[in-house]
Coordinates of C-alpha atoms in Angstrom, one line a residue:
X1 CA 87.1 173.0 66.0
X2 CA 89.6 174.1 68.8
X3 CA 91.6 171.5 71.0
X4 CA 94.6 172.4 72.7
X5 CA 96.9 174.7 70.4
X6 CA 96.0 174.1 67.2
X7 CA 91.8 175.0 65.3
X8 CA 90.7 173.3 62.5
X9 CA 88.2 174.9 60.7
X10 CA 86.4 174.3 57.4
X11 CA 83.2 173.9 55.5
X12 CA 81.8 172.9 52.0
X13 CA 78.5 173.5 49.9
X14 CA 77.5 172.2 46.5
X15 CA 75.0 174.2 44.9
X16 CA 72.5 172.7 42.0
X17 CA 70.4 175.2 40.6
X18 CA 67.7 175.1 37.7
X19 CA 66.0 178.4 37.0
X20 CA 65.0 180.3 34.0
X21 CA 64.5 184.4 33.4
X22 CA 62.1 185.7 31.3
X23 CA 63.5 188.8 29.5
X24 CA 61.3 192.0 28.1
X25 CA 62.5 195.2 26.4
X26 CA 60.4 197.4 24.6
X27 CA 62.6 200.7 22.1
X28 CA 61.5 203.0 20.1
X29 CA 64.1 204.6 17.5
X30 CA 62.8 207.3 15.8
X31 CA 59.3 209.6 16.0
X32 CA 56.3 210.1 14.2
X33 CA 56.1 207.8 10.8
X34 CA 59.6 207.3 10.9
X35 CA 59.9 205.5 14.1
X36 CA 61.0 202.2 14.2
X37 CA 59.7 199.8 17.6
X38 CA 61.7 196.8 18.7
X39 CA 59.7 194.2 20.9
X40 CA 62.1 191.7 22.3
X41 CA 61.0 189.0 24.4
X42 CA 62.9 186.0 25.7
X43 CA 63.1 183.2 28.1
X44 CA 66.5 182.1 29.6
X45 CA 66.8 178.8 31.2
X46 CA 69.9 178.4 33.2
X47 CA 71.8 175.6 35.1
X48 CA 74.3 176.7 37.5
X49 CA 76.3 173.7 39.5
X50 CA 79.1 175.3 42.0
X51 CA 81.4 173.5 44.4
X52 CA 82.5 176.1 47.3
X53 CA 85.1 175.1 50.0
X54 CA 86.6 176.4 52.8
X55 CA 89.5 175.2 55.2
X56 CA 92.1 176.6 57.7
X57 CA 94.7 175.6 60.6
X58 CA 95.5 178.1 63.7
X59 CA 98.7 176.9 65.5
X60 CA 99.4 178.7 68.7
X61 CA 103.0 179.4 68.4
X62 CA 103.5 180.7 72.3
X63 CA 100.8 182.0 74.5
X64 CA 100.4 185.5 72.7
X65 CA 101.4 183.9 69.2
X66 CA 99.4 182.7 66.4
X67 CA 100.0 181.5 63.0
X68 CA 97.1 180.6 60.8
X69 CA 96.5 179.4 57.4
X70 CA 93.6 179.5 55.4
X71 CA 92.7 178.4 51.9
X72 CA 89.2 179.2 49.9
X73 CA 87.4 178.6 46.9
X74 CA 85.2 177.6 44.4
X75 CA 84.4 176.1 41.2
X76 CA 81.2 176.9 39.7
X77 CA 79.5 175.9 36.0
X78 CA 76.6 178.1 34.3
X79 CA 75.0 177.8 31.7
X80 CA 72.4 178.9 29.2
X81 CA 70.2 178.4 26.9
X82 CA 68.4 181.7 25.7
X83 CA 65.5 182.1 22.7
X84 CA 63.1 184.6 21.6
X85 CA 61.6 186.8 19.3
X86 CA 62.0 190.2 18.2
X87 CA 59.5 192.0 16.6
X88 CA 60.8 195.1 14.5
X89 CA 58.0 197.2 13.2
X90 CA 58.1 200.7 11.6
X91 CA 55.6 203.0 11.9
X92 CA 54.7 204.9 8.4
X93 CA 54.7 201.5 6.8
X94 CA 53.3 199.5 9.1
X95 CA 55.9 196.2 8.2
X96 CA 56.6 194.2 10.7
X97 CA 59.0 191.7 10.7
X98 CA 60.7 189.2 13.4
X99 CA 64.0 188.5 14.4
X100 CA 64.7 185.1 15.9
X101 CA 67.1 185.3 18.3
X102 CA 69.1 182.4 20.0
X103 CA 71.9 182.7 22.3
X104 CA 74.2 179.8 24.3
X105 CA 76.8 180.6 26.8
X106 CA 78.4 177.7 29.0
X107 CA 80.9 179.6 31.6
X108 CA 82.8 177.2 34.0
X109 CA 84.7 179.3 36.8
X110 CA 86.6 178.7 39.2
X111 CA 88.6 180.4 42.5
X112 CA 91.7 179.4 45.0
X113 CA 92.6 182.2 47.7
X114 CA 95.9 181.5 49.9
X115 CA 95.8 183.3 53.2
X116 CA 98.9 183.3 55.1
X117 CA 98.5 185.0 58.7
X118 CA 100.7 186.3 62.0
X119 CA 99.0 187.2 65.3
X120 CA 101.6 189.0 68.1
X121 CA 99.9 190.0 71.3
X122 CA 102.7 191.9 72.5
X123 CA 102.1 192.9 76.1
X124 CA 98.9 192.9 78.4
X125 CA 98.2 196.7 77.4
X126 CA 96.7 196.3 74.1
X127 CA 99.6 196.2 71.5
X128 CA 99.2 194.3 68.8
X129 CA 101.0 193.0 65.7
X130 CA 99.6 191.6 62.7
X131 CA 100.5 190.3 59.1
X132 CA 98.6 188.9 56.2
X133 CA 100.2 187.4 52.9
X134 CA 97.4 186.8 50.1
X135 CA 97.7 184.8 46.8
X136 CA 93.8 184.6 44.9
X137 CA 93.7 183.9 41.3
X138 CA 90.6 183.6 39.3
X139 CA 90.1 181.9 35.8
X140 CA 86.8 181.7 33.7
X141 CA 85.6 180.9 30.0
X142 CA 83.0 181.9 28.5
X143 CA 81.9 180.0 25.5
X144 CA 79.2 180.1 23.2
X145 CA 77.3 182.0 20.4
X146 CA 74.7 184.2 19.4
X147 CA 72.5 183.4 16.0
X148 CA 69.6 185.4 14.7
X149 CA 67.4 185.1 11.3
X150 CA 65.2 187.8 10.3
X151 CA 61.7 186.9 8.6
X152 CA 58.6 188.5 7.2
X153 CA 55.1 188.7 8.5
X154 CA 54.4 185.7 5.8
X155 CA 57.2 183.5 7.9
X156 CA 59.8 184.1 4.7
X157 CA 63.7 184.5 5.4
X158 CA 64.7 188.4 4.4
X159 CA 68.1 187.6 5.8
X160 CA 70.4 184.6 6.0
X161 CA 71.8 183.2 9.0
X162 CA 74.0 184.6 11.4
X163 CA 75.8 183.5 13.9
X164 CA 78.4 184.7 15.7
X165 CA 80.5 182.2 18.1
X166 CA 82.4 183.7 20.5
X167 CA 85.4 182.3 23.6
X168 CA 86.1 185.0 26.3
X169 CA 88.5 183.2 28.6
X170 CA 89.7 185.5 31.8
X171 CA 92.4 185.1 34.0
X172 CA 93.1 187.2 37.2
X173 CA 96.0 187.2 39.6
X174 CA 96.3 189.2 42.7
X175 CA 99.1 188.9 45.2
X176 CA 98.9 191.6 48.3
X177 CA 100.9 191.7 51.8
X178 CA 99.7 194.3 54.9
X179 CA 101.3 194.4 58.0
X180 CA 99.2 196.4 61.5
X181 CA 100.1 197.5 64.2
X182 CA 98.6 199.0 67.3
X183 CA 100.2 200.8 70.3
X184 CA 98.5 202.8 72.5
X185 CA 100.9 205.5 74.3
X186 CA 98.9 206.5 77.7
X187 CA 96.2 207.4 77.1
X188 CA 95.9 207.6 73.1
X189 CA 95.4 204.7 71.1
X190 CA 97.8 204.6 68.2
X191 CA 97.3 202.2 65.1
X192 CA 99.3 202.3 61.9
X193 CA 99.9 199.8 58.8
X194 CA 101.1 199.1 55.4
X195 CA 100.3 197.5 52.5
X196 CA 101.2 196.7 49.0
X197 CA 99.0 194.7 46.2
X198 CA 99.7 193.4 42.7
X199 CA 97.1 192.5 40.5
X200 CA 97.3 191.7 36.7
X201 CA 94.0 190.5 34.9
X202 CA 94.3 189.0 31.5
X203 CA 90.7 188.9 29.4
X204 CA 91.5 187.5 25.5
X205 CA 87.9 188.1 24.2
X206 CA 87.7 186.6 20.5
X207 CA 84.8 186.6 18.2
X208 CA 84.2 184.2 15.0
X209 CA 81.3 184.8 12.5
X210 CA 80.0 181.4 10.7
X211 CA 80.4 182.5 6.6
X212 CA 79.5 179.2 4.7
X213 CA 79.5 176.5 7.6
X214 CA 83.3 178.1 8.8
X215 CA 84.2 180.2 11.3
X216 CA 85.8 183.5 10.8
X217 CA 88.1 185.9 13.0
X218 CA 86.2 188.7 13.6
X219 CA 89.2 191.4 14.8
X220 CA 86.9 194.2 14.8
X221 CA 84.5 193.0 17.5
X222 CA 88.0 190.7 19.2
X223 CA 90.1 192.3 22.0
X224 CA 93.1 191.0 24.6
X225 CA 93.1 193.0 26.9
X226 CA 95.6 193.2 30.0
X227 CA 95.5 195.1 33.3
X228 CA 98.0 195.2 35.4
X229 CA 97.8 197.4 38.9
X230 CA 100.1 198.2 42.0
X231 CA 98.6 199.9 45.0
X232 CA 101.4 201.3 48.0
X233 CA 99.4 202.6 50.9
X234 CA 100.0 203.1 54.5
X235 CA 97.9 204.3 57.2
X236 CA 97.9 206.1 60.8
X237 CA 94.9 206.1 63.4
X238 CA 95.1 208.0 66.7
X239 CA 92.1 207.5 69.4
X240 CA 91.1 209.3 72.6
X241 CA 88.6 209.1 75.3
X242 CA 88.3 212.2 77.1
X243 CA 85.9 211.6 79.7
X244 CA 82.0 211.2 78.2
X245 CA 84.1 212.7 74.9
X246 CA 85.8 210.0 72.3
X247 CA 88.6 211.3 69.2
X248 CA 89.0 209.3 66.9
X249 CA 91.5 210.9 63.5
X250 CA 93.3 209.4 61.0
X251 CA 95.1 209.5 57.5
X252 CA 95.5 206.9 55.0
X253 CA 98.0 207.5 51.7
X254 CA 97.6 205.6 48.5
X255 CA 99.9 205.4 45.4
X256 CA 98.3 203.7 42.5
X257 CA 100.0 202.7 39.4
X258 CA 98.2 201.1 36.9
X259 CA 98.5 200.0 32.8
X260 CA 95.6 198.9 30.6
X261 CA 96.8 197.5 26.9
X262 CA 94.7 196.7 24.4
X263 CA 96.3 194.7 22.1
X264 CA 94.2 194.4 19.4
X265 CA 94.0 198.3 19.1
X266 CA 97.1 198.7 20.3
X267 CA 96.1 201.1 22.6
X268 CA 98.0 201.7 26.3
X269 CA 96.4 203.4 28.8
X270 CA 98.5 204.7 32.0
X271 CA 98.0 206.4 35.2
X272 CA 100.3 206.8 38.5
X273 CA 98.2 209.1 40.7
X274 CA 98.5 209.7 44.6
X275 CA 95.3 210.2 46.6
X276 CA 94.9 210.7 50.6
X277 CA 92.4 209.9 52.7
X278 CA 91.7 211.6 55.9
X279 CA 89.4 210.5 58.8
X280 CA 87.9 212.6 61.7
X281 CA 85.1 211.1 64.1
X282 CA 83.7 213.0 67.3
X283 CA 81.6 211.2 70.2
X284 CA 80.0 211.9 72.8
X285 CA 77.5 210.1 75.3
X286 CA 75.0 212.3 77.3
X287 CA 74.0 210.1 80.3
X288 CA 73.7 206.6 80.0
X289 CA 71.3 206.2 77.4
X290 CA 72.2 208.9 74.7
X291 CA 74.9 209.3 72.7
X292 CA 75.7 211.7 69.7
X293 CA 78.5 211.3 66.7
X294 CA 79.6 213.4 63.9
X295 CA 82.5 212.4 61.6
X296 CA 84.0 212.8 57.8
X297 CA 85.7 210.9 55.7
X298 CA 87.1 210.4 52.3
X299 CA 86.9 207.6 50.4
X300 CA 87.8 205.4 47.0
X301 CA 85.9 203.3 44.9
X302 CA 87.8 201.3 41.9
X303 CA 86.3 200.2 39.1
X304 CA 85.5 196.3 38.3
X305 CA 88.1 194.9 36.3
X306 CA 86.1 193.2 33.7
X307 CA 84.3 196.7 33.3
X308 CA 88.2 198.5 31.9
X309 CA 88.1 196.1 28.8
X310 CA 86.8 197.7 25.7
X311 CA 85.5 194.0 24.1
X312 CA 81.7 194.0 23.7
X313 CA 79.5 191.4 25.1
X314 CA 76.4 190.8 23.4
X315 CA 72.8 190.9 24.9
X316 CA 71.3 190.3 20.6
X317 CA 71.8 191.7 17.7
X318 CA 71.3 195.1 18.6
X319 CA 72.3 195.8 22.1
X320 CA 75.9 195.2 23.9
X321 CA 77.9 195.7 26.4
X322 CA 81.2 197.7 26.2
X323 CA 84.2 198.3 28.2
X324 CA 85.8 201.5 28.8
X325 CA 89.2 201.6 29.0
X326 CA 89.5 205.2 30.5
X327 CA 87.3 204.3 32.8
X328 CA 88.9 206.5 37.1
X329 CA 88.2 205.4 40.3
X330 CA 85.2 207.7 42.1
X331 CA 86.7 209.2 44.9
X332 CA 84.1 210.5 47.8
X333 CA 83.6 213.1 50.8
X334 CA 81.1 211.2 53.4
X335 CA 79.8 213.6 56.2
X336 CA 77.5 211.8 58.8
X337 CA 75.5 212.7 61.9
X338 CA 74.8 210.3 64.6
X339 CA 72.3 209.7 67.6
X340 CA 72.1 206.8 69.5
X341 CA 69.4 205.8 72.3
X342 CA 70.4 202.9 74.4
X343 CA 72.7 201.5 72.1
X344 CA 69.0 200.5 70.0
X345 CA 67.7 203.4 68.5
X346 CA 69.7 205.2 65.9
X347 CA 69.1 207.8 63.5
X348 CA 72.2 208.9 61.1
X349 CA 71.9 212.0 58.6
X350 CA 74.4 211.9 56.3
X351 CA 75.9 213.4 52.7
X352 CA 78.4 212.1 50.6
X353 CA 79.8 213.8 47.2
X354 CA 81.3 212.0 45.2
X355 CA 83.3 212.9 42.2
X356 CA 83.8 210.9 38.9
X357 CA 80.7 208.9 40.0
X358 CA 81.0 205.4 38.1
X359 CA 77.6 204.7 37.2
X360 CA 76.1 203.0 33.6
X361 CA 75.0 205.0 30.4
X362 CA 73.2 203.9 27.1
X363 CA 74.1 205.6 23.4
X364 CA 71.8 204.5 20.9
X365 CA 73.6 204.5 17.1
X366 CA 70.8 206.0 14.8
X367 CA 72.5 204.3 12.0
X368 CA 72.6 200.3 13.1
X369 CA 69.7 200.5 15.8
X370 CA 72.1 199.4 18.1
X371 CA 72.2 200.2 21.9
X372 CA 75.5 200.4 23.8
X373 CA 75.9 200.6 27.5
X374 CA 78.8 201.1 29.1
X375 CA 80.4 202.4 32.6
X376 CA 81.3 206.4 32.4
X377 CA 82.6 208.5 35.1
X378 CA 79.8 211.0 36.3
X379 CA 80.9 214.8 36.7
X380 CA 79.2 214.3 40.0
X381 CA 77.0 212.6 42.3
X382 CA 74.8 213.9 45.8
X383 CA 73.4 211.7 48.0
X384 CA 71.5 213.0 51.1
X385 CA 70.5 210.4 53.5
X386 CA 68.4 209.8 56.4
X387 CA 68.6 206.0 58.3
X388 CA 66.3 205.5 60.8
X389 CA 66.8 202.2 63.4
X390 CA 63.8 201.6 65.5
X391 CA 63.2 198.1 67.3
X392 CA 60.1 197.2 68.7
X393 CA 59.6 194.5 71.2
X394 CA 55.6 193.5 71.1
X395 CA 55.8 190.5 73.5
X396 CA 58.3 188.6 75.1
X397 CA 58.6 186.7 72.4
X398 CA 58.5 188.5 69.6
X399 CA 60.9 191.0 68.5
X400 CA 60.4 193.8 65.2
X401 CA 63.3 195.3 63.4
X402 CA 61.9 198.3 61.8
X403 CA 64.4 200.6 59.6
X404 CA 63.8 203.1 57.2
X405 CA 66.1 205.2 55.2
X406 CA 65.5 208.2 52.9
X407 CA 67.5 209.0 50.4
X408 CA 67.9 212.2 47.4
X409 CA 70.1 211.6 44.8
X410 CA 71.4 213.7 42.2
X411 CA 73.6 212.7 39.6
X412 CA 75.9 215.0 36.6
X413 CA 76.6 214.0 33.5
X414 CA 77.6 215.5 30.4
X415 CA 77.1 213.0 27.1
X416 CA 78.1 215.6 24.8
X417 CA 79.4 218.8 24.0
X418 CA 76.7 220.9 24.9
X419 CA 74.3 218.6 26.7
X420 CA 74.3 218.3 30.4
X421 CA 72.1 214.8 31.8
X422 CA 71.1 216.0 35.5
X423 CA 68.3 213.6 37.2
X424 CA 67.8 214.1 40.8
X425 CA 65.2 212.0 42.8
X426 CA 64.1 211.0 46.5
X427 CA 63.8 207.2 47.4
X428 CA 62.3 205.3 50.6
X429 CA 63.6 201.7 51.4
X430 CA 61.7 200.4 54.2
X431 CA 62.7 197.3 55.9
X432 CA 60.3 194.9 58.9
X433 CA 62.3 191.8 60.2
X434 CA 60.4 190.0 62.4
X435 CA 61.6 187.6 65.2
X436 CA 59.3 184.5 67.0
X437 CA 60.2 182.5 69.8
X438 CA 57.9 179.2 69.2
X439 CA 56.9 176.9 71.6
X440 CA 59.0 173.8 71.5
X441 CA 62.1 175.8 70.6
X442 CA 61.3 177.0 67.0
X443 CA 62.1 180.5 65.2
X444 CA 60.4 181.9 62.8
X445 CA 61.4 185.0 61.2
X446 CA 59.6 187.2 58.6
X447 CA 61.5 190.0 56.7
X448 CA 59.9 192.3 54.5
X449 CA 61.5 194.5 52.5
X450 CA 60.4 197.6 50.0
X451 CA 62.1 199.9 47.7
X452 CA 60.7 202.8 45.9
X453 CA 61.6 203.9 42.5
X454 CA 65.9 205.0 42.3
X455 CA 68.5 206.6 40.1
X456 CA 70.4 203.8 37.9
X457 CA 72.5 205.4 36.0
X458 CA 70.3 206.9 32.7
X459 CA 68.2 204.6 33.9
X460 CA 65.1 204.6 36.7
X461 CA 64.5 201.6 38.6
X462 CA 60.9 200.8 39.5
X463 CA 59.6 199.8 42.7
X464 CA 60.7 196.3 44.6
X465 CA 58.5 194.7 47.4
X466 CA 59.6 191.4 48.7
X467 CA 58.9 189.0 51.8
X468 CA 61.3 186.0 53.0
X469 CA 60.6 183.7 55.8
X470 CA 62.6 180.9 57.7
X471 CA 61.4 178.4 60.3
X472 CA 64.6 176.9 62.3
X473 CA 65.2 174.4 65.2
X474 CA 67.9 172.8 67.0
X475 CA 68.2 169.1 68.2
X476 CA 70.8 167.2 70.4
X477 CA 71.6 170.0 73.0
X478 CA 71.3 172.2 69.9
X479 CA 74.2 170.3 67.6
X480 CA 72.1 169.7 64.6
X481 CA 70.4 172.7 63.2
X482 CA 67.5 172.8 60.5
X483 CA 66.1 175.3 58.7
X484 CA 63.5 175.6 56.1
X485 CA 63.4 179.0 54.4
X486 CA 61.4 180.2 51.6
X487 CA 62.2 183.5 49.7
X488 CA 60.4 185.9 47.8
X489 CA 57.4 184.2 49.1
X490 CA 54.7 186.2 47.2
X491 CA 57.2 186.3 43.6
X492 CA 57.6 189.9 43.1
X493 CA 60.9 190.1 43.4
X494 CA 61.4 191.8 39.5
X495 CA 64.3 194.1 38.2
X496 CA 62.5 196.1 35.9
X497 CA 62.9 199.9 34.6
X498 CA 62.8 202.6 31.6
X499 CA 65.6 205.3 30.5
X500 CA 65.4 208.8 31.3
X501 CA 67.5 210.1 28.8
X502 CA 65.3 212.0 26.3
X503 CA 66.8 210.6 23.6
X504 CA 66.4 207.0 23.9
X505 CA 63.3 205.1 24.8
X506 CA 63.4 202.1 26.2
X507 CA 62.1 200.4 29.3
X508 CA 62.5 196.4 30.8
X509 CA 61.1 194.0 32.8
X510 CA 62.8 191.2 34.1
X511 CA 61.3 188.7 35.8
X512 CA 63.1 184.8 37.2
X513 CA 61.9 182.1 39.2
X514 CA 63.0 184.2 42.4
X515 CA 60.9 182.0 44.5
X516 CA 62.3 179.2 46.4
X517 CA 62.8 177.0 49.3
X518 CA 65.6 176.0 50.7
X519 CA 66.4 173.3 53.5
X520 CA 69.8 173.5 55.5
X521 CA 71.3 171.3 57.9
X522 CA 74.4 171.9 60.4
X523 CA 75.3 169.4 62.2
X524 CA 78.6 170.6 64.8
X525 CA 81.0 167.3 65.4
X526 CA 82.0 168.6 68.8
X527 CA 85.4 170.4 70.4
X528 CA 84.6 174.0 71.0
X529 CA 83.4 175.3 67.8
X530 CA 85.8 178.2 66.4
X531 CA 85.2 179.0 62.6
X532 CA 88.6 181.0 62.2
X533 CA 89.0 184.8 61.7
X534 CA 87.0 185.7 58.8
X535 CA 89.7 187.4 56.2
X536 CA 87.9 189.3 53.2
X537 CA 90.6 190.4 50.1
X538 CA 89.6 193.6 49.2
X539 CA 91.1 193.1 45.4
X540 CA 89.1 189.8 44.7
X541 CA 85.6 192.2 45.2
X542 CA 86.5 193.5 42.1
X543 CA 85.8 190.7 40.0
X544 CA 82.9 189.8 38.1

């Protein structure tokens, strides 16, 4: 809310949620009689609780001066409560025996971003000055255990109890300052900046069996784990318009430094690497309703940092999670083709290659049955991609968003030696939004969404087909808004799948209560409305 100088601006939630997903997974180690199957089937229930928050001040300093501050965050609680049974049965014997599984986790969370911000409008011909100072830290604890008892077909223990208790407690830090400007010079606009970032995440992953009613240190499955990164960049655009004819170039240098210690295996990993990435975009409009575009770009992609910490986290007894510690960034090449029809219609043909692709891969351990998946850097991956943006206007009052986009991907991989993992595959993602203008000042929209089967990793993802709706209407000279929205309407919203690496066989199906409805009211307390500059830290999307 704006009045006079100064906007105050801010906003809360509280989210409650109850839901529960039911977990399947079907493996088969081994061939012939000497195949072993493992049937795993489990239901979840989990309780998340989450407090998010939100407020900022904008102080105009002098007419063309602006200082702002803006705080964020949240603190969030899930939980869960996992059981289930896995059936282990070989085939030359026929045995068949059952694996009770049970698995607790209660992980509070919480977030506090500091945004500190300068806005100079420095003269009436478009130059600009602007600063940002960020401080975000993040802190979670995972607590909880895993316990499974293996039995006979007669109900008899073969095993005793186990139970492994584990505390993964993370804490994440990241400071960053950026300064931009623009100044055009005649008639080319000229934008440059800096900016510097320090991040150091902390994750002290520590595992206890239960021998004899006691828990245990377990160093061999334990980790602390520190990562600590500084990026330097700086940047430099240059724009023209040349008639129907727009030029648009620039270069962006990065100097990473970065240390991952392990201190449990005392192992240090290091890098200090300089990358640059160069931008070129050409434009041109034919007439006043066409318009073509051509550009290429290089990119970067860092990896999470929870994925850089060698720890494992459980899924059961026989399939984890694992860090890896050597684990690049994924650098890219993105060429695209444009064409526009008044400013509605676009169609974009585009190729990106990107090398050390960061994409998930499962090793299966012939020995202990166990599965292990873990982040790798790909040799290589191709996408070729065709986006499609038609809108359709059937009445006055009803509006369609159509868009479809074809993709081929092809990924490379080498998991050993002499092996060489290659799957390639074309996917369709189709998307309907529909828009209606109801009498008495109601909107409904209907979205509708579908997704054939994609490239994961070493895994295929199966199809996805899904339809949301919302019904909304405004009161008071439209102050109080309410909506009532229901989504995944039909429930078949599923994430379910099967590995295309020969040499292990496995496939999922996941499937939650996905279908909901959800009533919101906004109610606006008057001034003119301003909600603030929205400020994204590109460090804190790195978190999970």
């Amino acid at each position: 809310m704006k009045t006079g100088r100064v906007n105050v601006f801010g906003n809360y939630a509280y989210t409650y949620r109850h839901s529960y997903l039911n977990r399947t997974s079907f493996r088969v180690l081994g061939t012939g009689d000497a195949a072993t199957t493992f049937d795993r089937r489990s239901r979840d229930p989990e309780i998340t609780r989450g407090h998010s928050y939100k407020a900022g001040l904008d102080v105009d300093l002098m007419p063309r001066q602006t200082l702002g501050f803006v705080y964020s965050g949240f603190h969030n609680r899930w939980q869960r409560d996992g059981q289930g049974p896995t059936r282990i049965r070989r085939a030359g014997s026929g045995q068949e025996d059952v694996l009770r599984n049970h698995n607790i986790t209660d992980e509070p969370a919480h977030q506090n971003l500091f945004n500190l911000n300068y806005k100079a409008t420095l003269d009436t011909l478009g130059r600009l000055l602007t600063a940002d100072a960020d401080y975000a830290r993040y802190a979670s604890t995972s607590d909880g255990f895993l316990a499974n008892q293996r039995f006979n077909s007669s109900g008899q223990p073969t095993e005793p109890y186990q139970q492994l208790n584990f505390v993964q407690p993370t804490d994440i830090t990241i400071r960053s300052l950026k300064a931009d400007l623009i100044w055009p010079v005649a008639s080319v606009k000229l934008a440059g900046g800096l900016k510097y970032s320090a991040v150091r995440a902390d994750n002290d992953f520590r595992y206890d069996s239960l021998r004899n009613g006691s828990r245990v240190f377990s160093p061999v499955l334990s980790n602390h784990f520190v990562y600590q990164e500084r990026i330097y960049a700086a940047y430099l655009t240059a724009g023209r318009q040349l008639g129907s004819l727009s030029l648009d170039a620039g270069l962006r240098v990065e100097r990473t430094r970065s240390e991952g210690n392990s201190l449990n295996l005392q192992q240090v990993t290091e890098r200090d690497y300089t990358n640059l990435f160069p931008y070129l975009s050409v434009g041109r409009k034919l007439g006043e309703n066409h318009a073509l575009n051509v550009s290429a770009t290089r990119r970067i992609n860092r990896p999470q940092y929870g994925a850089l910490n060698p720890a494992r986290f459980f899924f059961d007894r026989y399939s984890y999670h694992e860090g890896n510690p050597y684990l690049q960034p994924e650098t890219s090449w993105n060429y695209a083709a444009a064409y526009t029809y008044r400013n509605d219609y676009s169609f974009t043909l585009s190729h990106t290659r990107v090398s050390r692709a960061i994409a998930q891969f499962a090793r299966q351990n012939e020995q202990t049955a166990e599965i292990v998946l873990r982040d790798y850097n790909y040799a290589s991956r191709e996408d070729y991609d065709l986006l499609m943006v038609v809108p359709v206007k059937l009445a006055a009052f009803w509006t369609v968003q159509n868009t479809v986009d074809v993709r081929y991907q092809r990924l490379r991989f080498r998991p050993e030696e002499n092996v060489v993992f290659s799957p390639s595959r074309l996917s369709v993602d189709l998307s309907v939004i529909q828009t209606l203008q109801l009498p008495g000042k109601l909107t409904l929209d209907v979205s509708t969404f579908y997704q054939s089967p994609m490239l994961n990793g070493s895994y295929l993802l199966r199809r996805y087909f899904g339809v949301q709706t919302g019904l909304k209407k405004s009161f008071f000279k439209e102050k109080l808004d309410v909506k009532l929205a229901v989504v995944d309407l039909f429930h078949t919203d599923h994430y379910w799948g099967y590995s295309i690496y020969e040499p292990i066989n496995i496939r999922y199906d996941h499937t939650g209560d996905t279908r909901r409805a959800n009533l919101s009211v906004t109610y606006r307390l008057g001034g003119k409305l301003s909600a603030g500059q929205n400020r994204r830290l590109e460090e804190a999307g790195r978190i999970r």
